[in-house]
mmCIF file of C-alpha atoms in Angstrom:
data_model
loop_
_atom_site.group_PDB
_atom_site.id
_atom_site.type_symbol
_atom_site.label_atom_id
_atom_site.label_comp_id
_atom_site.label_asym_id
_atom_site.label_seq_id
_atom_site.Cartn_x
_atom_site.Cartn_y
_atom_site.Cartn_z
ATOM 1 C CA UNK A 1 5.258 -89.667 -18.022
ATOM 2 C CA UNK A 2 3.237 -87.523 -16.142
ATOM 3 C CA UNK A 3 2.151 -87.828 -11.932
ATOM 4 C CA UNK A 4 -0.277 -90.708 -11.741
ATOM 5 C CA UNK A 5 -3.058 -88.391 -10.536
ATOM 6 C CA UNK A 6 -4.769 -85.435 -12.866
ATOM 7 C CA UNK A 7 -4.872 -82.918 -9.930
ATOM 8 C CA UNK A 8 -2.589 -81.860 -7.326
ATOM 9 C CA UNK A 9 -4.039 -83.055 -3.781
ATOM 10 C CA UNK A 10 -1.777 -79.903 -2.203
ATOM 11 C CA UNK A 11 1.785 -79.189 -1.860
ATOM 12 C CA UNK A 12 3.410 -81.787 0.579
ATOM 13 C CA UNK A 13 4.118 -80.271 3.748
ATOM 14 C CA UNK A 14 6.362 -81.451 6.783
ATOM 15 C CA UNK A 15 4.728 -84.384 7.846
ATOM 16 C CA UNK A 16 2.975 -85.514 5.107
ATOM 17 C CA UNK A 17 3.544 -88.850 2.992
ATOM 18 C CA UNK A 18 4.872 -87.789 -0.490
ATOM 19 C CA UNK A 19 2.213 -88.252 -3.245
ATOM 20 C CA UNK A 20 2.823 -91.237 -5.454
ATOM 21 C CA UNK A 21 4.209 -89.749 -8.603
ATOM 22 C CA UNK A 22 5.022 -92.259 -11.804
ATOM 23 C CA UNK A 23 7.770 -90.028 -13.305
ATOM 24 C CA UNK A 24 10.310 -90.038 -16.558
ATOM 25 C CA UNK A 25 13.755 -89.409 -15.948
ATOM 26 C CA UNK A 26 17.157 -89.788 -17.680
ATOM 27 C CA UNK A 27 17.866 -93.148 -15.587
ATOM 28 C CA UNK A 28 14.349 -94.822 -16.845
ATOM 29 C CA UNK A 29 10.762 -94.712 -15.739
ATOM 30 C CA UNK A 30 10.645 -94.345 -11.714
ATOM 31 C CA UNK A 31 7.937 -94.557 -9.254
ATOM 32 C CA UNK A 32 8.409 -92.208 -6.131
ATOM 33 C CA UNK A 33 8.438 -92.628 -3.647
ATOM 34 C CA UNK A 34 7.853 -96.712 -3.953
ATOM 35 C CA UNK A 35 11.306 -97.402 -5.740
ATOM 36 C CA UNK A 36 13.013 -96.035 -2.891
ATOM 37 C CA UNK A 37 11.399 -97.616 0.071
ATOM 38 C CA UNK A 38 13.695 -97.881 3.246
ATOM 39 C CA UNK A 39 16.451 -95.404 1.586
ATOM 40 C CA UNK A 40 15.828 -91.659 1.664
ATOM 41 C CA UNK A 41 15.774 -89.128 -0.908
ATOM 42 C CA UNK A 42 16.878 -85.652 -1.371
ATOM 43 C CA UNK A 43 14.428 -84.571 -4.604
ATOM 44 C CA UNK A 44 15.640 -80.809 -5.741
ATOM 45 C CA UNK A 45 14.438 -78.848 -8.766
ATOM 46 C CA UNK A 46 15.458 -76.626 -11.203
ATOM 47 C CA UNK A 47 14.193 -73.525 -13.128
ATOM 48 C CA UNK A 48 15.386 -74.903 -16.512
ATOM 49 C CA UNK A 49 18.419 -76.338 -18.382
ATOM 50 C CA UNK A 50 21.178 -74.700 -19.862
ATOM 51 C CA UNK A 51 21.229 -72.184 -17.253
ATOM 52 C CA UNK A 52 24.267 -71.348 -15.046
ATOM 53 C CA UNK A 53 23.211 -71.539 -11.558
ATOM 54 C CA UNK A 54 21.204 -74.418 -12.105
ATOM 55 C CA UNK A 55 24.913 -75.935 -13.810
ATOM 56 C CA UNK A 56 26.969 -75.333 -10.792
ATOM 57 C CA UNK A 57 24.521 -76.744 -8.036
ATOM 58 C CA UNK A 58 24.406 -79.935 -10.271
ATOM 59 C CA UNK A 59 27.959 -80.004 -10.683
ATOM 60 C CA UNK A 60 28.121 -79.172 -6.736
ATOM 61 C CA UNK A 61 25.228 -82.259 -6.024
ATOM 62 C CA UNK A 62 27.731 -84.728 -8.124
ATOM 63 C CA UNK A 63 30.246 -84.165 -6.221
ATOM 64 C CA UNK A 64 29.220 -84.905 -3.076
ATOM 65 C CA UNK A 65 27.120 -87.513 -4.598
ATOM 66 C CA UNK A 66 29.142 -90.186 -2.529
ATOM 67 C CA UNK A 67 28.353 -88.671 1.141
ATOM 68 C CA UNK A 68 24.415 -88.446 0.526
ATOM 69 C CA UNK A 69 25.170 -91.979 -0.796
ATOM 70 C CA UNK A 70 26.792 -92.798 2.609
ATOM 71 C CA UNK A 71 23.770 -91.450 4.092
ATOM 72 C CA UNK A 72 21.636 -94.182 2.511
ATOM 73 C CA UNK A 73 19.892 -91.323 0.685
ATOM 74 C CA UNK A 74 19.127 -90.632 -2.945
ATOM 75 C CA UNK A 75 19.853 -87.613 -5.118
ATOM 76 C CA UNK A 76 16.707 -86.558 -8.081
ATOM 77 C CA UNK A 77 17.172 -83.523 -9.774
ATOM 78 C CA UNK A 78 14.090 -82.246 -11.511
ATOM 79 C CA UNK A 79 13.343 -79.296 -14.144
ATOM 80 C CA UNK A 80 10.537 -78.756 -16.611
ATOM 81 C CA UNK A 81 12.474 -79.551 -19.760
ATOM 82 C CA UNK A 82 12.061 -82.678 -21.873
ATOM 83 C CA UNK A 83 14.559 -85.807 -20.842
ATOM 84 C CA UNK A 84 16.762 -85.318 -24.308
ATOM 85 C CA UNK A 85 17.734 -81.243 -23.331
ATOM 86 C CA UNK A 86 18.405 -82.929 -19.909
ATOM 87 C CA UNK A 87 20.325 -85.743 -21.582
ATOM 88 C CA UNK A 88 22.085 -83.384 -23.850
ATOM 89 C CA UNK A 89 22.639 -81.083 -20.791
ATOM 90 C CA UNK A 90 24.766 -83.868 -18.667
ATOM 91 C CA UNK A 91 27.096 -84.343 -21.729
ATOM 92 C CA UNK A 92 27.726 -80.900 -21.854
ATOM 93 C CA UNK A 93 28.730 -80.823 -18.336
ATOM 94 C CA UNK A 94 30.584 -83.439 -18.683
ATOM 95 C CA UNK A 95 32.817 -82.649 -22.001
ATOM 96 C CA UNK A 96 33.160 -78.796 -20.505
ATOM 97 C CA UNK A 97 33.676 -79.310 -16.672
ATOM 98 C CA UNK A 98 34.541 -82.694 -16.613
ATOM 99 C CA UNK A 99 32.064 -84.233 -14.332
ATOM 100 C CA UNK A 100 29.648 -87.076 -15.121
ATOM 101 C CA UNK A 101 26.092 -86.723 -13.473
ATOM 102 C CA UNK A 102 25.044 -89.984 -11.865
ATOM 103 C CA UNK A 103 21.932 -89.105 -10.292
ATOM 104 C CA UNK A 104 18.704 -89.167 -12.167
ATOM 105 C CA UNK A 105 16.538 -86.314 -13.226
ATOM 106 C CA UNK A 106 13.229 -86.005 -13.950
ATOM 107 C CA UNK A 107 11.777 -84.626 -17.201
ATOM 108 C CA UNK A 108 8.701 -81.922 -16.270
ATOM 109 C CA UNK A 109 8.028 -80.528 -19.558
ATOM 110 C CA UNK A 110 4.321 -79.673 -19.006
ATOM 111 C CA UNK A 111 4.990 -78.550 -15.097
ATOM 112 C CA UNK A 112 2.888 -80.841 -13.694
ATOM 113 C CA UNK A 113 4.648 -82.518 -11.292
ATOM 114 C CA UNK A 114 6.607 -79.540 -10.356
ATOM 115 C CA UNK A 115 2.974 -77.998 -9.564
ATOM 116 C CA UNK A 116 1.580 -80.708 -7.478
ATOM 117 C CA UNK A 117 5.145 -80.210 -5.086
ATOM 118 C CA UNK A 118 4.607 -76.228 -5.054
ATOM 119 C CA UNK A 119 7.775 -76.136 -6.952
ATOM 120 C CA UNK A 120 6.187 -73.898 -9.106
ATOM 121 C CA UNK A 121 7.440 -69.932 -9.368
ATOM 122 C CA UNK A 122 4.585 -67.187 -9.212
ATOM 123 C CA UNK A 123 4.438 -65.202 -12.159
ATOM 124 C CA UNK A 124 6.830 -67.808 -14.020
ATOM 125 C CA UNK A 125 5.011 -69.740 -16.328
ATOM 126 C CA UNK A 126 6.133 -73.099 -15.619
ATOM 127 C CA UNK A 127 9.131 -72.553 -14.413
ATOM 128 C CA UNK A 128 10.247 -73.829 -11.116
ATOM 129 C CA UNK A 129 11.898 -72.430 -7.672
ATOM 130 C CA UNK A 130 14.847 -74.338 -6.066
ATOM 131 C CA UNK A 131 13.281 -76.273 -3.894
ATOM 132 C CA UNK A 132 14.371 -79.058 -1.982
ATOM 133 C CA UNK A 133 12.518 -82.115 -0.117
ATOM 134 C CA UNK A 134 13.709 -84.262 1.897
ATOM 135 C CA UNK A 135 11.681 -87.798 2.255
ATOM 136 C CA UNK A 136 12.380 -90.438 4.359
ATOM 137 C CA UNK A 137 12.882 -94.225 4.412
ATOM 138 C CA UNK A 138 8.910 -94.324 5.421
ATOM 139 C CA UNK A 139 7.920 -91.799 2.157
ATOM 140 C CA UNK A 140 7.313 -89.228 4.597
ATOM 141 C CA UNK A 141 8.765 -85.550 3.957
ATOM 142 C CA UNK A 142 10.729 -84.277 7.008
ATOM 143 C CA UNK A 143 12.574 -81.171 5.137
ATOM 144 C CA UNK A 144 11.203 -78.683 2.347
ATOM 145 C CA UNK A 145 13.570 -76.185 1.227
ATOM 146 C CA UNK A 146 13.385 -73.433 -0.707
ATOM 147 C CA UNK A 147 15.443 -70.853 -2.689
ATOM 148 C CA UNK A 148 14.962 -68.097 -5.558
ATOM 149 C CA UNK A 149 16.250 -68.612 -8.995
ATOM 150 C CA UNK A 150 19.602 -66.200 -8.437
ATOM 151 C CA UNK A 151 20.626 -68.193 -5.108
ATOM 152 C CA UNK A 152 22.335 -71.274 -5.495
ATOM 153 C CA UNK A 153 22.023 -74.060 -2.838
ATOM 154 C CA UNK A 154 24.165 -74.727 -0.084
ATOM 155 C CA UNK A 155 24.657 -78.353 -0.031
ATOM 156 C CA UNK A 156 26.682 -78.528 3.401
ATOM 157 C CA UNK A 157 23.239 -77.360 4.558
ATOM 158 C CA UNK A 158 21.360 -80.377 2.891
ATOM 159 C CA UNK A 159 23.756 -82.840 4.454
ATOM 160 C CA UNK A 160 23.887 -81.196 7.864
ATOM 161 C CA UNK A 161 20.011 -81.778 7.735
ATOM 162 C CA UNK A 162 20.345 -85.372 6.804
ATOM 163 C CA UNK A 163 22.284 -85.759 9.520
ATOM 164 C CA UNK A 164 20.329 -83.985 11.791
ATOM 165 C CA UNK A 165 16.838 -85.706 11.361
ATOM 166 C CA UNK A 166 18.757 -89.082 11.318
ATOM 167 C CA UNK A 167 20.532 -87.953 15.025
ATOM 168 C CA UNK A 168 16.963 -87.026 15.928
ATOM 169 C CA UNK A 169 15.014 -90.562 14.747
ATOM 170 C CA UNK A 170 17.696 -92.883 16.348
ATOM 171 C CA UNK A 171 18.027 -91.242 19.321
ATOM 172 C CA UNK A 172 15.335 -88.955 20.006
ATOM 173 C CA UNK A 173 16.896 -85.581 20.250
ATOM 174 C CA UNK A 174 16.991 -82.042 19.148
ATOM 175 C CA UNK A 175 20.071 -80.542 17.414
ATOM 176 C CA UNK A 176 20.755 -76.864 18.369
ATOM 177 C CA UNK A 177 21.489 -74.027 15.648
ATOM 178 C CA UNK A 178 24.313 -74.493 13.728
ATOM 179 C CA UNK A 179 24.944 -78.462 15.270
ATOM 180 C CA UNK A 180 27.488 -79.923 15.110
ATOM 181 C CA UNK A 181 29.128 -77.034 14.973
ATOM 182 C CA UNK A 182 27.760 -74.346 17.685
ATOM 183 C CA UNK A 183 29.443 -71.541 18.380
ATOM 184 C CA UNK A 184 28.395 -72.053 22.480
ATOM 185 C CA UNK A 185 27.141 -76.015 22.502
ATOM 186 C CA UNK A 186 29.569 -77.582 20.306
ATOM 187 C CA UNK A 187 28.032 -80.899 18.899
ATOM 188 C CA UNK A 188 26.049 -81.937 22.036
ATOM 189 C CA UNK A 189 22.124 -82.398 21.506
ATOM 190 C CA UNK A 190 19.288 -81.033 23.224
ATOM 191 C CA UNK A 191 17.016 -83.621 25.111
ATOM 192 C CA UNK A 192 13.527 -83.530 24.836
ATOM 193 C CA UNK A 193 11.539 -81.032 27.501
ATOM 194 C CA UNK A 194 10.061 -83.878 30.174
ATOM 195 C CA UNK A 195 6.638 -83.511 29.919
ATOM 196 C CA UNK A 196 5.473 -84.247 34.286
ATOM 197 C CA UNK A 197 6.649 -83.511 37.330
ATOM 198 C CA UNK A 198 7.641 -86.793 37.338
ATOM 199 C CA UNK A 199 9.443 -86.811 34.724
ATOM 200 C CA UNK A 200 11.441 -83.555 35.654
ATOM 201 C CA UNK A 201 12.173 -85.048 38.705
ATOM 202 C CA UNK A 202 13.849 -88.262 37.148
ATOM 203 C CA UNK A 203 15.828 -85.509 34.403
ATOM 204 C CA UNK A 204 17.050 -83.290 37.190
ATOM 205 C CA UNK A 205 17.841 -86.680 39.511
ATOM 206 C CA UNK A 206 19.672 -88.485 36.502
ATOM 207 C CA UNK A 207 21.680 -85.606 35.178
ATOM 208 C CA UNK A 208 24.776 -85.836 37.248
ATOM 209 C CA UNK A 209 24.768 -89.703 36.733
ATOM 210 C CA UNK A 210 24.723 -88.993 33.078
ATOM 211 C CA UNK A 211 27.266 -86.149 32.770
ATOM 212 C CA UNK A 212 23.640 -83.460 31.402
ATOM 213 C CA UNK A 213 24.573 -80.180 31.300
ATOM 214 C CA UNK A 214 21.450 -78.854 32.186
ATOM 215 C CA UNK A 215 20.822 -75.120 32.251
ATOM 216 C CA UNK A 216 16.861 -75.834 33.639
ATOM 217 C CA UNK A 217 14.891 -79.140 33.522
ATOM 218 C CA UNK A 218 13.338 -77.658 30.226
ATOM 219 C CA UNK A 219 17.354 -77.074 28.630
ATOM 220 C CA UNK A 220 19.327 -80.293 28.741
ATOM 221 C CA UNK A 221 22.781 -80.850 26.838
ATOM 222 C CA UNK A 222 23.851 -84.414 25.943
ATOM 223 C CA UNK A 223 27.276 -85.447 24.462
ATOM 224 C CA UNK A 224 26.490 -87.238 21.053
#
């Protein structure tokens, strides 16, 4: 089934509430981003079936499966093939690696749905990029990632951003490159810049009394 709207209102940016798509997958009809309201959802595609990069970063997705699960969030895979090459795909993992895909994917044959999320490789036909977004519990996308077709996805990179934007919404911080493990910071967070005198008067008065590590009232380090 194809996206519930004829034309693409734009590729979904940071910020902006994913489009209601009405989509066919090998786990049934599903409505995104409605059927996952208050969970979030990792959404990834992939330039076809059958294909070996693609076969390892599903394989690699599977098995960590249980920790994006943990995360309250949702794996979807999505290429432009029909749902039976995808369904006949997943066996073949299965009987030749030995790994049974649990996560649904989406069936794209015309590239329509891969268009209207700018999944959608120049000069390709309808083929699409590896590209990633991340939506969250309020259908709104916080993450869009993207690779070429000869890269495969890092998925320590994918969970390390889950983790990351759900640090950030609960307690209002900033993570620094490479958190939780920096090379210099370790896995403290970066407070938020105060934005009045006022206010960098109460951060510079309140660091001591909550162990800061402030390099400047704009740079503040906080233990998790």
């Amino acid at each position: 089934m194809e996206s519930e709207t004829d034309d693409a209102s734009g590729i979904p940016l940071i910020g902006d509430e994913f489009p209601d798509l009405a989509v066919e997958t090998t786990h049934g009809e599903i409505s995104l981003p409605d059927d996952y309201a208050s969970e979030w959802v990792v959404l990834f595609s992939h330039p076809g079936d059958f294909t070996p990069v693609c076969t390892t970063e599903f394989v690699a997705f599977e098995d960590r499966r249980e920790e994006f699960e943990q995360r309250n969030a949702n794996l979807i895979g999505l290429s432009v093939d029909r749902v039976h090459s995808h369904l006949k795909w997943v066996d073949w993992i299965e009987e030749e690696i030995g790994v049974e895909i649990g996560f649904p994917i989406i069936a794209d044959e015309s590239g329509r749905v891969g268009e209207q999320l700018g999944m959608i490789q120049s000069g390709a036909g309808t083929s699409t990029v590896r590209a990633v977004f991340i939506v969250d519990p309020e259908g709104v996308v916080r993450q869009v990632l993207y690779y070429p077709e000869e890269i495969g996805r890092n998925i320590d990179e994918i969970l390390r951003s889950l983790d990351a934007l759900k640090k950030s919404d609960d307690e209002g911080v900033a993570t620094p490159a490479n958190w939780p493990e920096n090379e210099r910071f370790g896995d403290r967070v970066l407070l938020p810049p105060p934005g009045t005198r006022d206010d960098v008067d109460a951060r510079e008065a309140e660091a001591d009394d909550e162990g800061y590590e402030q390099y400047d009232w704009w740079f503040t380090l906080s233990e998790q």
